Amino acid sequence: MKRILAVILALALVLSCAAALAEGYPLVDSPAEFNLIIRVRPLHGDPDEMVFFKNLEELTGVHINWQKIQQAEYDEKKNLLLAANKDLPDGFFGKFSLSSSDLVVYGSQGILIPLNDLIDQYAPNIKALLERRPDIKSMITAPDGNIYSTPYVQEGEDGTIASNIMINKTWLERLGLEKPTTLEEFEKVLTAFKEQDANGNGDPNDEIPMTFKFLGSQRDIGGFFGAFGYADTLAAGNTHIVVGEDGQLVFVPVTEGYKEGCKYLYEHFFAKGLIDQEGFTMDKKTYNSQNQGEIANIGVFMCWNSFDLGTVHEDEYEPMSPLLGPDGTTSWGTSPDSTMSANGFSITNVCKDPALLMRWVDTFYDPIQSMQCDLGPIGINIKDNGDGTYDYIDTPEGMSYDEFRYKEAFASDGPIALTSDFFGSKIPRSAGHQAKFDRNENYYRKYATSVYLPSMILSEEDTDELNLIKTDIINYTEEMRAKWLSSGGVEAEWDDYVAHLNEIGLATYMEIYQRNYTATHSN
């Protein structure tokens, strides 16, 4: 009964807010429906049962037949569907539904239709956003001048600096140690964690000084290369490119600093058992399930959130700034455009009423609807203060914040626009987002000088050429990084490694990205 009352209250509040914010709903005089593909994360509730989508149908009069594909199998199924060019949906929904190369390739083939005129005529919210933010319009515009997808924008969650280091302050206090600021000090601290019964249970052999997840996005140690020059990529398959001086792109894994970093990290940390070798093979689920016992057994971990290893021992940890290298300097990685994506929602050529579908999509870009899509429905996850501002309803006991909002809304993945001015004026950042923002501001921002290559939509010709060489370049680079960090040998194998990268197309790879970066981001 309480659940039913909550849904009724949420519906009433949403409808009243919608009525106050915009006229023209519902969008149709008689029920209409579309078939959409949606990529579903493990945390997501069933889209057919989400309160947000039920409320949206009540508001718009448009029913969605969801073709739900789980995250783990999404790319394979999506690629097969597009390649076959049959049984297509009316549209692809969400931030990860299509890649930038998909937009160009299938846009040029006519499978995805241009949205420029539809936005101009039927999407006042999106049109206003693009007029106010030319950077967003530039990001979603393909080389042929067409827009094949609406944007995703969420500037309340500070993803510009993804990776953070958390250290066990309880262990530091127990062993009488200071928080390290240099790699040399860090080695001494991890050695003490390894040898001196840091967790105080009487067994000096059950501590893991440091854990990480190789190429596991923010859980990787790619940022540590910044102590030798540039920070390197955190996630598997990324470009390994940073923006150097005067806009010249740098492929980090062929720099002398990278070579030095591989040698140093192996000799001073991995070879001595100070960083867990299991990090090279464990999956995300295994990584996140660590440190759940009665006594903490991990000294340092890499993360996005302080609770990435659960909340059991979260209070024992505090952030640590990037460590200074042998020359007394360091750099940390940043992705200034990580709060935005060119992939929000696309319409296919089988859609019989693209104008109506565009009007439906435009509803998401009303700030209040964006808020509910991302943070949860009013009345369930969000409280209306009655004065034009909003706040968060407490997370139920036994649930995490993400579990709470992912259950009733398409959190983090929907076609939305929550710009930085919305947070603070309309709603504060969530506790988790604020904590992330504060960590980045207080510990990382001043070191964030390794700027990862920003998003770009490449031409079909450049995409085709990259497809011939990129996989081999990235796979070889990442294979050798794992080898050198875990087993050493970088000095003996370096020249052959660089020569092989040149043989398989590194110069062409860099020329394509440099030319496109100069054309789209030089100013």
mmCIF file with all atom_site columns, C-alpha atoms in Angstrom, residues 75-268:
data_model
loop_
_atom_site.group_PDB
_atom_site.id
_atom_site.type_symbol
_atom_site.label_atom_id
_atom_site.label_alt_id
_atom_site.label_comp_id
_atom_site.label_asym_id
_atom_site.label_entity_id
_atom_site.label_seq_id
_atom_site.pdbx_PDB_ins_code
_atom_site.Cartn_x
_atom_site.Cartn_y
_atom_site.Cartn_z
_atom_site.occupancy
_atom_site.B_iso_or_equiv
_atom_site.pdbx_formal_charge
_atom_site.auth_seq_id
_atom_site.auth_comp_id
_atom_site.auth_asym_id
_atom_site.auth_atom_id
_atom_site.pdbx_PDB_model_num
ATOM 1   C CA . ASP A 1 75  ? 27.524 -4.179  -28.455 1.00 0.00 ? 75  ASP A CA 1
ATOM 2   C CA . GLU A 1 76  ? 27.516 -7.551  -30.184 1.00 0.00 ? 76  GLU A CA 1
ATOM 3   C CA . LYS A 1 77  ? 23.751 -7.584  -30.700 1.00 0.00 ? 77  LYS A CA 1
ATOM 4   C CA . LYS A 1 78  ? 23.636 -3.922  -31.732 1.00 0.00 ? 78  LYS A CA 1
ATOM 5   C CA . ASN A 1 79  ? 26.409 -4.400  -34.298 1.00 0.00 ? 79  ASN A CA 1
ATOM 6   C CA . LEU A 1 80  ? 24.726 -7.441  -35.829 1.00 0.00 ? 80  LEU A CA 1
ATOM 7   C CA . LEU A 1 81  ? 21.408 -5.625  -36.042 1.00 0.00 ? 81  LEU A CA 1
ATOM 8   C CA . LEU A 1 82  ? 22.844 -2.584  -37.785 1.00 0.00 ? 82  LEU A CA 1
ATOM 9   C CA . ALA A 1 83  ? 24.988 -4.644  -40.154 1.00 0.00 ? 83  ALA A CA 1
ATOM 10  C CA . ALA A 1 84  ? 21.960 -6.701  -41.203 1.00 0.00 ? 84  ALA A CA 1
ATOM 11  C CA . ASN A 1 85  ? 19.858 -3.545  -41.665 1.00 0.00 ? 85  ASN A CA 1
ATOM 12  C CA . LYS A 1 86  ? 16.609 -5.318  -40.853 1.00 0.00 ? 86  LYS A CA 1
ATOM 13  C CA . ASP A 1 87  ? 14.245 -5.530  -37.905 1.00 0.00 ? 87  ASP A CA 1
ATOM 14  C CA . LEU A 1 88  ? 15.463 -2.095  -36.869 1.00 0.00 ? 88  LEU A CA 1
ATOM 15  C CA . PRO A 1 89  ? 13.808 -0.181  -34.039 1.00 0.00 ? 89  PRO A CA 1
ATOM 16  C CA . ASP A 1 90  ? 12.375 3.303   -34.449 1.00 0.00 ? 90  ASP A CA 1
ATOM 17  C CA . GLY A 1 91  ? 15.271 4.619   -32.378 1.00 0.00 ? 91  GLY A CA 1
ATOM 18  C CA . PHE A 1 92  ? 18.231 3.893   -30.138 1.00 0.00 ? 92  PHE A CA 1
ATOM 19  C CA . PHE A 1 93  ? 17.834 5.179   -26.574 1.00 0.00 ? 93  PHE A CA 1
ATOM 20  C CA . GLY A 1 94  ? 20.594 6.258   -24.216 1.00 0.00 ? 94  GLY A CA 1
ATOM 21  C CA . LYS A 1 95  ? 24.164 7.435   -23.842 1.00 0.00 ? 95  LYS A CA 1
ATOM 22  C CA . PHE A 1 96  ? 25.766 4.100   -24.729 1.00 0.00 ? 96  PHE A CA 1
ATOM 23  C CA . SER A 1 97  ? 23.275 3.006   -27.362 1.00 0.00 ? 97  SER A CA 1
ATOM 24  C CA . LEU A 1 98  ? 25.530 3.931   -30.315 1.00 0.00 ? 98  LEU A CA 1
ATOM 25  C CA . SER A 1 99  ? 29.179 4.862   -30.744 1.00 0.00 ? 99  SER A CA 1
ATOM 26  C CA . SER A 1 100 ? 30.434 7.951   -32.538 1.00 0.00 ? 100 SER A CA 1
ATOM 27  C CA . SER A 1 101 ? 31.564 5.798   -35.434 1.00 0.00 ? 101 SER A CA 1
ATOM 28  C CA . ASP A 1 102 ? 28.084 4.243   -35.594 1.00 0.00 ? 102 ASP A CA 1
ATOM 29  C CA . LEU A 1 103 ? 26.615 7.718   -36.021 1.00 0.00 ? 103 LEU A CA 1
ATOM 30  C CA . VAL A 1 104 ? 28.863 8.515   -38.968 1.00 0.00 ? 104 VAL A CA 1
ATOM 31  C CA . VAL A 1 105 ? 28.765 5.125   -40.698 1.00 0.00 ? 105 VAL A CA 1
ATOM 32  C CA . TYR A 1 106 ? 25.044 4.457   -40.388 1.00 0.00 ? 106 TYR A CA 1
ATOM 33  C CA . GLY A 1 107 ? 24.175 8.116   -40.794 1.00 0.00 ? 107 GLY A CA 1
ATOM 34  C CA . SER A 1 108 ? 25.961 8.218   -44.139 1.00 0.00 ? 108 SER A CA 1
ATOM 35  C CA . GLN A 1 109 ? 24.144 5.031   -45.163 1.00 0.00 ? 109 GLN A CA 1
ATOM 36  C CA . GLY A 1 110 ? 20.774 6.552   -44.318 1.00 0.00 ? 110 GLY A CA 1
ATOM 37  C CA . ILE A 1 111 ? 19.979 4.030   -41.578 1.00 0.00 ? 111 ILE A CA 1
ATOM 38  C CA . LEU A 1 112 ? 20.086 6.866   -39.043 1.00 0.00 ? 112 LEU A CA 1
ATOM 39  C CA . ILE A 1 113 ? 18.284 9.996   -40.169 1.00 0.00 ? 113 ILE A CA 1
ATOM 40  C CA . PRO A 1 114 ? 19.602 13.567  -39.779 1.00 0.00 ? 114 PRO A CA 1
ATOM 41  C CA . LEU A 1 115 ? 17.999 15.364  -36.846 1.00 0.00 ? 115 LEU A CA 1
ATOM 42  C CA . ASN A 1 116 ? 18.918 18.962  -37.744 1.00 0.00 ? 116 ASN A CA 1
ATOM 43  C CA . ASP A 1 117 ? 15.530 19.985  -39.173 1.00 0.00 ? 117 ASP A CA 1
ATOM 44  C CA . LEU A 1 118 ? 13.599 17.920  -36.640 1.00 0.00 ? 118 LEU A CA 1
ATOM 45  C CA . ILE A 1 119 ? 15.376 19.696  -33.795 1.00 0.00 ? 119 ILE A CA 1
ATOM 46  C CA . ASP A 1 120 ? 14.732 23.065  -35.373 1.00 0.00 ? 120 ASP A CA 1
ATOM 47  C CA . GLN A 1 121 ? 11.007 22.397  -35.866 1.00 0.00 ? 121 GLN A CA 1
ATOM 48  C CA . TYR A 1 122 ? 9.962  20.026  -33.091 1.00 0.00 ? 122 TYR A CA 1
ATOM 49  C CA . ALA A 1 123 ? 12.495 20.184  -30.245 1.00 0.00 ? 123 ALA A CA 1
ATOM 50  C CA . PRO A 1 124 ? 12.458 23.607  -28.535 1.00 0.00 ? 124 PRO A CA 1
ATOM 51  C CA . ASN A 1 125 ? 14.330 22.372  -25.466 1.00 0.00 ? 125 ASN A CA 1
ATOM 52  C CA . ILE A 1 126 ? 17.178 20.850  -27.486 1.00 0.00 ? 126 ILE A CA 1
ATOM 53  C CA . LYS A 1 127 ? 17.248 23.825  -29.870 1.00 0.00 ? 127 LYS A CA 1
ATOM 54  C CA . ALA A 1 128 ? 17.614 26.259  -26.972 1.00 0.00 ? 128 ALA A CA 1
ATOM 55  C CA . LEU A 1 129 ? 20.363 24.128  -25.417 1.00 0.00 ? 129 LEU A CA 1
ATOM 56  C CA . LEU A 1 130 ? 22.394 24.096  -28.640 1.00 0.00 ? 130 LEU A CA 1
ATOM 57  C CA . GLU A 1 131 ? 21.972 27.844  -29.096 1.00 0.00 ? 131 GLU A CA 1
ATOM 58  C CA . ARG A 1 132 ? 23.096 28.463  -25.518 1.00 0.00 ? 132 ARG A CA 1
ATOM 59  C CA . ARG A 1 133 ? 25.951 25.967  -25.668 1.00 0.00 ? 133 ARG A CA 1
ATOM 60  C CA . PRO A 1 134 ? 27.732 25.948  -29.051 1.00 0.00 ? 134 PRO A CA 1
ATOM 61  C CA . ASP A 1 135 ? 30.302 23.545  -27.599 1.00 0.00 ? 135 ASP A CA 1
ATOM 62  C CA . ILE A 1 136 ? 27.574 20.923  -27.269 1.00 0.00 ? 136 ILE A CA 1
ATOM 63  C CA . LYS A 1 137 ? 26.345 21.570  -30.794 1.00 0.00 ? 137 LYS A CA 1
ATOM 64  C CA . SER A 1 138 ? 29.881 21.191  -32.128 1.00 0.00 ? 138 SER A CA 1
ATOM 65  C CA . MET A 1 139 ? 30.317 17.923  -30.237 1.00 0.00 ? 139 MET A CA 1
ATOM 66  C CA . ILE A 1 140 ? 27.225 16.282  -31.765 1.00 0.00 ? 140 ILE A CA 1
ATOM 67  C CA . THR A 1 141 ? 27.719 17.566  -35.319 1.00 0.00 ? 141 THR A CA 1
ATOM 68  C CA . ALA A 1 142 ? 29.211 15.005  -37.732 1.00 0.00 ? 142 ALA A CA 1
ATOM 69  C CA . PRO A 1 143 ? 31.809 15.969  -40.370 1.00 0.00 ? 143 PRO A CA 1
ATOM 70  C CA . ASP A 1 144 ? 29.056 16.061  -43.035 1.00 0.00 ? 144 ASP A CA 1
ATOM 71  C CA . GLY A 1 145 ? 27.275 18.791  -41.024 1.00 0.00 ? 145 GLY A CA 1
ATOM 72  C CA . ASN A 1 146 ? 24.437 16.559  -39.872 1.00 0.00 ? 146 ASN A CA 1
ATOM 73  C CA . ILE A 1 147 ? 23.348 15.720  -36.341 1.00 0.00 ? 147 ILE A CA 1
ATOM 74  C CA . TYR A 1 148 ? 22.522 12.033  -35.936 1.00 0.00 ? 148 TYR A CA 1
ATOM 75  C CA . SER A 1 149 ? 22.033 11.943  -32.177 1.00 0.00 ? 149 SER A CA 1
ATOM 76  C CA . THR A 1 150 ? 20.865 14.218  -29.399 1.00 0.00 ? 150 THR A CA 1
ATOM 77  C CA . PRO A 1 151 ? 23.436 14.899  -26.642 1.00 0.00 ? 151 PRO A CA 1
ATOM 78  C CA . TYR A 1 152 ? 23.956 13.589  -23.141 1.00 0.00 ? 152 TYR A CA 1
ATOM 79  C CA . VAL A 1 153 ? 25.040 16.275  -20.650 1.00 0.00 ? 153 VAL A CA 1
ATOM 80  C CA . GLN A 1 154 ? 25.445 15.797  -16.893 1.00 0.00 ? 154 GLN A CA 1
ATOM 81  C CA . GLU A 1 155 ? 27.648 18.458  -15.338 1.00 0.00 ? 155 GLU A CA 1
ATOM 82  C CA . GLY A 1 156 ? 26.745 17.804  -11.721 1.00 0.00 ? 156 GLY A CA 1
ATOM 83  C CA . GLU A 1 157 ? 28.829 14.651  -11.480 1.00 0.00 ? 157 GLU A CA 1
ATOM 84  C CA . ASP A 1 158 ? 32.483 15.623  -11.707 1.00 0.00 ? 158 ASP A CA 1
ATOM 85  C CA . GLY A 1 159 ? 33.822 12.995  -14.070 1.00 0.00 ? 159 GLY A CA 1
ATOM 86  C CA . THR A 1 160 ? 36.449 15.320  -15.489 1.00 0.00 ? 160 THR A CA 1
ATOM 87  C CA . ILE A 1 161 ? 38.924 13.649  -13.121 1.00 0.00 ? 161 ILE A CA 1
ATOM 88  C CA . ALA A 1 162 ? 37.846 10.024  -12.942 1.00 0.00 ? 162 ALA A CA 1
ATOM 89  C CA . SER A 1 163 ? 40.520 8.310   -10.902 1.00 0.00 ? 163 SER A CA 1
ATOM 90  C CA . ASN A 1 164 ? 41.156 8.856   -7.182  1.00 0.00 ? 164 ASN A CA 1
ATOM 91  C CA . ILE A 1 165 ? 43.555 7.199   -4.728  1.00 0.00 ? 165 ILE A CA 1
ATOM 92  C CA . MET A 1 166 ? 42.227 6.160   -1.311  1.00 0.00 ? 166 MET A CA 1
ATOM 93  C CA . ILE A 1 167 ? 44.581 5.246   1.550   1.00 0.00 ? 167 ILE A CA 1
ATOM 94  C CA . ASN A 1 168 ? 43.757 3.581   4.872   1.00 0.00 ? 168 ASN A CA 1
ATOM 95  C CA . LYS A 1 169 ? 44.278 6.324   7.464   1.00 0.00 ? 169 LYS A CA 1
ATOM 96  C CA . THR A 1 170 ? 43.695 3.842   10.310  1.00 0.00 ? 170 THR A CA 1
ATOM 97  C CA . TRP A 1 171 ? 46.710 1.854   9.144   1.00 0.00 ? 171 TRP A CA 1
ATOM 98  C CA . LEU A 1 172 ? 48.800 5.003   8.862   1.00 0.00 ? 172 LEU A CA 1
ATOM 99  C CA . GLU A 1 173 ? 47.923 6.003   12.439  1.00 0.00 ? 173 GLU A CA 1
ATOM 100 C CA . ARG A 1 174 ? 48.521 2.510   13.797  1.00 0.00 ? 174 ARG A CA 1
ATOM 101 C CA . LEU A 1 175 ? 52.005 2.378   12.265  1.00 0.00 ? 175 LEU A CA 1
ATOM 102 C CA . GLY A 1 176 ? 52.850 6.005   13.036  1.00 0.00 ? 176 GLY A CA 1
ATOM 103 C CA . LEU A 1 177 ? 53.183 6.974   9.372   1.00 0.00 ? 177 LEU A CA 1
ATOM 104 C CA . GLU A 1 178 ? 52.434 10.165  7.499   1.00 0.00 ? 178 GLU A CA 1
ATOM 105 C CA . LYS A 1 179 ? 50.442 10.217  4.275   1.00 0.00 ? 179 LYS A CA 1
ATOM 106 C CA . PRO A 1 180 ? 53.008 9.923   1.455   1.00 0.00 ? 180 PRO A CA 1
ATOM 107 C CA . THR A 1 181 ? 53.531 12.702  -1.076  1.00 0.00 ? 181 THR A CA 1
ATOM 108 C CA . THR A 1 182 ? 56.247 11.147  -3.272  1.00 0.00 ? 182 THR A CA 1
ATOM 109 C CA . LEU A 1 183 ? 56.734 7.759   -4.918  1.00 0.00 ? 183 LEU A CA 1
ATOM 110 C CA . GLU A 1 184 ? 59.714 7.157   -2.636  1.00 0.00 ? 184 GLU A CA 1
ATOM 111 C CA . GLU A 1 185 ? 57.601 7.772   0.469   1.00 0.00 ? 185 GLU A CA 1
ATOM 112 C CA . PHE A 1 186 ? 54.790 5.697   -1.000  1.00 0.00 ? 186 PHE A CA 1
ATOM 113 C CA . GLU A 1 187 ? 57.097 2.704   -1.402  1.00 0.00 ? 187 GLU A CA 1
ATOM 114 C CA . LYS A 1 188 ? 58.069 2.951   2.267   1.00 0.00 ? 188 LYS A CA 1
ATOM 115 C CA . VAL A 1 189 ? 54.430 3.177   3.377   1.00 0.00 ? 189 VAL A CA 1
ATOM 116 C CA . LEU A 1 190 ? 53.346 0.170   1.283   1.00 0.00 ? 190 LEU A CA 1
ATOM 117 C CA . THR A 1 191 ? 56.319 -1.812  2.589   1.00 0.00 ? 191 THR A CA 1
ATOM 118 C CA . ALA A 1 192 ? 55.200 -1.070  6.148   1.00 0.00 ? 192 ALA A CA 1
ATOM 119 C CA . PHE A 1 193 ? 51.636 -2.072  5.260   1.00 0.00 ? 193 PHE A CA 1
ATOM 120 C CA . LYS A 1 194 ? 52.979 -5.367  3.911   1.00 0.00 ? 194 LYS A CA 1
ATOM 121 C CA . GLU A 1 195 ? 55.325 -6.258  6.764   1.00 0.00 ? 195 GLU A CA 1
ATOM 122 C CA . GLN A 1 196 ? 54.017 -4.722  10.009  1.00 0.00 ? 196 GLN A CA 1
ATOM 123 C CA . ASP A 1 197 ? 50.526 -6.133  10.681  1.00 0.00 ? 197 ASP A CA 1
ATOM 124 C CA . ALA A 1 198 ? 48.908 -2.901  9.575   1.00 0.00 ? 198 ALA A CA 1
ATOM 125 C CA . ASN A 1 199 ? 45.361 -4.120  10.238  1.00 0.00 ? 199 ASN A CA 1
ATOM 126 C CA . GLY A 1 200 ? 46.250 -5.078  13.801  1.00 0.00 ? 200 GLY A CA 1
ATOM 127 C CA . ASN A 1 201 ? 44.869 -8.637  13.809  1.00 0.00 ? 201 ASN A CA 1
ATOM 128 C CA . GLY A 1 202 ? 48.153 -10.267 14.810  1.00 0.00 ? 202 GLY A CA 1
ATOM 129 C CA . ASP A 1 203 ? 48.896 -11.674 11.364  1.00 0.00 ? 203 ASP A CA 1
ATOM 130 C CA . PRO A 1 204 ? 51.480 -9.633  9.414   1.00 0.00 ? 204 PRO A CA 1
ATOM 131 C CA . ASN A 1 205 ? 50.878 -11.628 6.229   1.00 0.00 ? 205 ASN A CA 1
ATOM 132 C CA . ASP A 1 206 ? 47.208 -11.034 5.395   1.00 0.00 ? 206 ASP A CA 1
ATOM 133 C CA . GLU A 1 207 ? 47.403 -7.394  4.260   1.00 0.00 ? 207 GLU A CA 1
ATOM 134 C CA . ILE A 1 208 ? 47.236 -6.316  0.613   1.00 0.00 ? 208 ILE A CA 1
ATOM 135 C CA . PRO A 1 209 ? 49.261 -3.090  0.500   1.00 0.00 ? 209 PRO A CA 1
ATOM 136 C CA . MET A 1 210 ? 47.561 -1.825  -2.682  1.00 0.00 ? 210 MET A CA 1
ATOM 137 C CA . THR A 1 211 ? 44.975 -3.096  -5.149  1.00 0.00 ? 211 THR A CA 1
ATOM 138 C CA . PHE A 1 212 ? 43.955 -1.904  -8.603  1.00 0.00 ? 212 PHE A CA 1
ATOM 139 C CA . LYS A 1 213 ? 42.207 -3.170  -11.725 1.00 0.00 ? 213 LYS A CA 1
ATOM 140 C CA . PHE A 1 214 ? 44.321 -3.125  -14.865 1.00 0.00 ? 214 PHE A CA 1
ATOM 141 C CA . LEU A 1 215 ? 42.765 -0.870  -17.519 1.00 0.00 ? 215 LEU A CA 1
ATOM 142 C CA . GLY A 1 216 ? 39.639 -0.824  -15.376 1.00 0.00 ? 216 GLY A CA 1
ATOM 143 C CA . SER A 1 217 ? 38.891 2.834   -16.014 1.00 0.00 ? 217 SER A CA 1
ATOM 144 C CA . GLN A 1 218 ? 39.199 4.875   -12.800 1.00 0.00 ? 218 GLN A CA 1
ATOM 145 C CA . ARG A 1 219 ? 40.420 1.771   -10.932 1.00 0.00 ? 219 ARG A CA 1
ATOM 146 C CA . ASP A 1 220 ? 43.636 1.552   -12.977 1.00 0.00 ? 220 ASP A CA 1
ATOM 147 C CA . ILE A 1 221 ? 47.025 3.099   -12.142 1.00 0.00 ? 221 ILE A CA 1
ATOM 148 C CA . GLY A 1 222 ? 47.508 4.815   -15.509 1.00 0.00 ? 222 GLY A CA 1
ATOM 149 C CA . GLY A 1 223 ? 47.574 8.096   -13.619 1.00 0.00 ? 223 GLY A CA 1
ATOM 150 C CA . PHE A 1 224 ? 50.842 7.077   -11.922 1.00 0.00 ? 224 PHE A CA 1
ATOM 151 C CA . PHE A 1 225 ? 52.694 7.549   -15.222 1.00 0.00 ? 225 PHE A CA 1
ATOM 152 C CA . GLY A 1 226 ? 52.127 11.266  -14.677 1.00 0.00 ? 226 GLY A CA 1
ATOM 153 C CA . ALA A 1 227 ? 54.986 11.170  -12.162 1.00 0.00 ? 227 ALA A CA 1
ATOM 154 C CA . PHE A 1 228 ? 57.256 10.655  -15.178 1.00 0.00 ? 228 PHE A CA 1
ATOM 155 C CA . GLY A 1 229 ? 55.607 12.971  -17.712 1.00 0.00 ? 229 GLY A CA 1
ATOM 156 C CA . TYR A 1 230 ? 52.063 12.340  -18.895 1.00 0.00 ? 230 TYR A CA 1
ATOM 157 C CA . ALA A 1 231 ? 49.372 10.243  -17.212 1.00 0.00 ? 231 ALA A CA 1
ATOM 158 C CA . ASP A 1 232 ? 48.241 7.382   -19.457 1.00 0.00 ? 232 ASP A CA 1
ATOM 159 C CA . THR A 1 233 ? 44.851 5.999   -20.353 1.00 0.00 ? 233 THR A CA 1
ATOM 160 C CA . LEU A 1 234 ? 42.829 4.306   -17.610 1.00 0.00 ? 234 LEU A CA 1
ATOM 161 C CA . ALA A 1 235 ? 40.443 2.194   -19.674 1.00 0.00 ? 235 ALA A CA 1
ATOM 162 C CA . ALA A 1 236 ? 40.998 -0.648  -22.117 1.00 0.00 ? 236 ALA A CA 1
ATOM 163 C CA . GLY A 1 237 ? 40.674 0.344   -25.762 1.00 0.00 ? 237 GLY A CA 1
ATOM 164 C CA . ASN A 1 238 ? 41.105 4.091   -25.234 1.00 0.00 ? 238 ASN A CA 1
ATOM 165 C CA . THR A 1 239 ? 43.391 6.080   -27.509 1.00 0.00 ? 239 THR A CA 1
ATOM 166 C CA . HIS A 1 240 ? 46.361 6.543   -25.101 1.00 0.00 ? 240 HIS A CA 1
ATOM 167 C CA . ILE A 1 241 ? 46.602 10.080  -26.470 1.00 0.00 ? 241 ILE A CA 1
ATOM 168 C CA . VAL A 1 242 ? 46.935 13.311  -24.499 1.00 0.00 ? 242 VAL A CA 1
ATOM 169 C CA . VAL A 1 243 ? 46.983 16.919  -25.686 1.00 0.00 ? 243 VAL A CA 1
ATOM 170 C CA . GLY A 1 244 ? 50.518 18.251  -25.449 1.00 0.00 ? 244 GLY A CA 1
ATOM 171 C CA . GLU A 1 245 ? 51.967 21.720  -25.848 1.00 0.00 ? 245 GLU A CA 1
ATOM 172 C CA . ASP A 1 246 ? 50.525 23.945  -28.568 1.00 0.00 ? 246 ASP A CA 1
ATOM 173 C CA . GLY A 1 247 ? 47.772 21.456  -29.290 1.00 0.00 ? 247 GLY A CA 1
ATOM 174 C CA . GLN A 1 248 ? 50.162 18.737  -30.467 1.00 0.00 ? 248 GLN A CA 1
ATOM 175 C CA . LEU A 1 249 ? 48.864 15.286  -29.628 1.00 0.00 ? 249 LEU A CA 1
ATOM 176 C CA . VAL A 1 250 ? 51.101 12.820  -27.802 1.00 0.00 ? 250 VAL A CA 1
ATOM 177 C CA . PHE A 1 251 ? 50.870 9.031   -27.876 1.00 0.00 ? 251 PHE A CA 1
ATOM 178 C CA . VAL A 1 252 ? 51.916 8.458   -24.280 1.00 0.00 ? 252 VAL A CA 1
ATOM 179 C CA . PRO A 1 253 ? 53.146 4.824   -24.585 1.00 0.00 ? 253 PRO A CA 1
ATOM 180 C CA . VAL A 1 254 ? 56.096 5.822   -26.825 1.00 0.00 ? 254 VAL A CA 1
ATOM 181 C CA . THR A 1 255 ? 57.379 8.647   -24.594 1.00 0.00 ? 255 THR A CA 1
ATOM 182 C CA . GLU A 1 256 ? 60.571 8.344   -22.568 1.00 0.00 ? 256 GLU A CA 1
ATOM 183 C CA . GLY A 1 257 ? 58.571 9.127   -19.433 1.00 0.00 ? 257 GLY A CA 1
ATOM 184 C CA . TYR A 1 258 ? 56.311 6.143   -20.056 1.00 0.00 ? 258 TYR A CA 1
ATOM 185 C CA . LYS A 1 259 ? 59.351 3.889   -20.480 1.00 0.00 ? 259 LYS A CA 1
ATOM 186 C CA . GLU A 1 260 ? 60.813 5.231   -17.246 1.00 0.00 ? 260 GLU A CA 1
ATOM 187 C CA . GLY A 1 261 ? 57.464 4.779   -15.491 1.00 0.00 ? 261 GLY A CA 1
ATOM 188 C CA . CYS A 1 262 ? 57.158 1.134   -16.516 1.00 0.00 ? 262 CYS A CA 1
ATOM 189 C CA . LYS A 1 263 ? 60.660 0.433   -15.211 1.00 0.00 ? 263 LYS A CA 1
ATOM 190 C CA . TYR A 1 264 ? 60.154 2.294   -11.931 1.00 0.00 ? 264 TYR A CA 1
ATOM 191 C CA . LEU A 1 265 ? 56.709 0.904   -11.115 1.00 0.00 ? 265 LEU A CA 1
ATOM 192 C CA . TYR A 1 266 ? 57.897 -2.650  -11.739 1.00 0.00 ? 266 TYR A CA 1
ATOM 193 C CA . GLU A 1 267 ? 61.142 -2.415  -9.783  1.00 0.00 ? 267 GLU A CA 1
ATOM 194 C CA . HIS A 1 268 ? 59.823 -0.441  -6.808  1.00 0.00 ? 268 HIS A CA 1
#
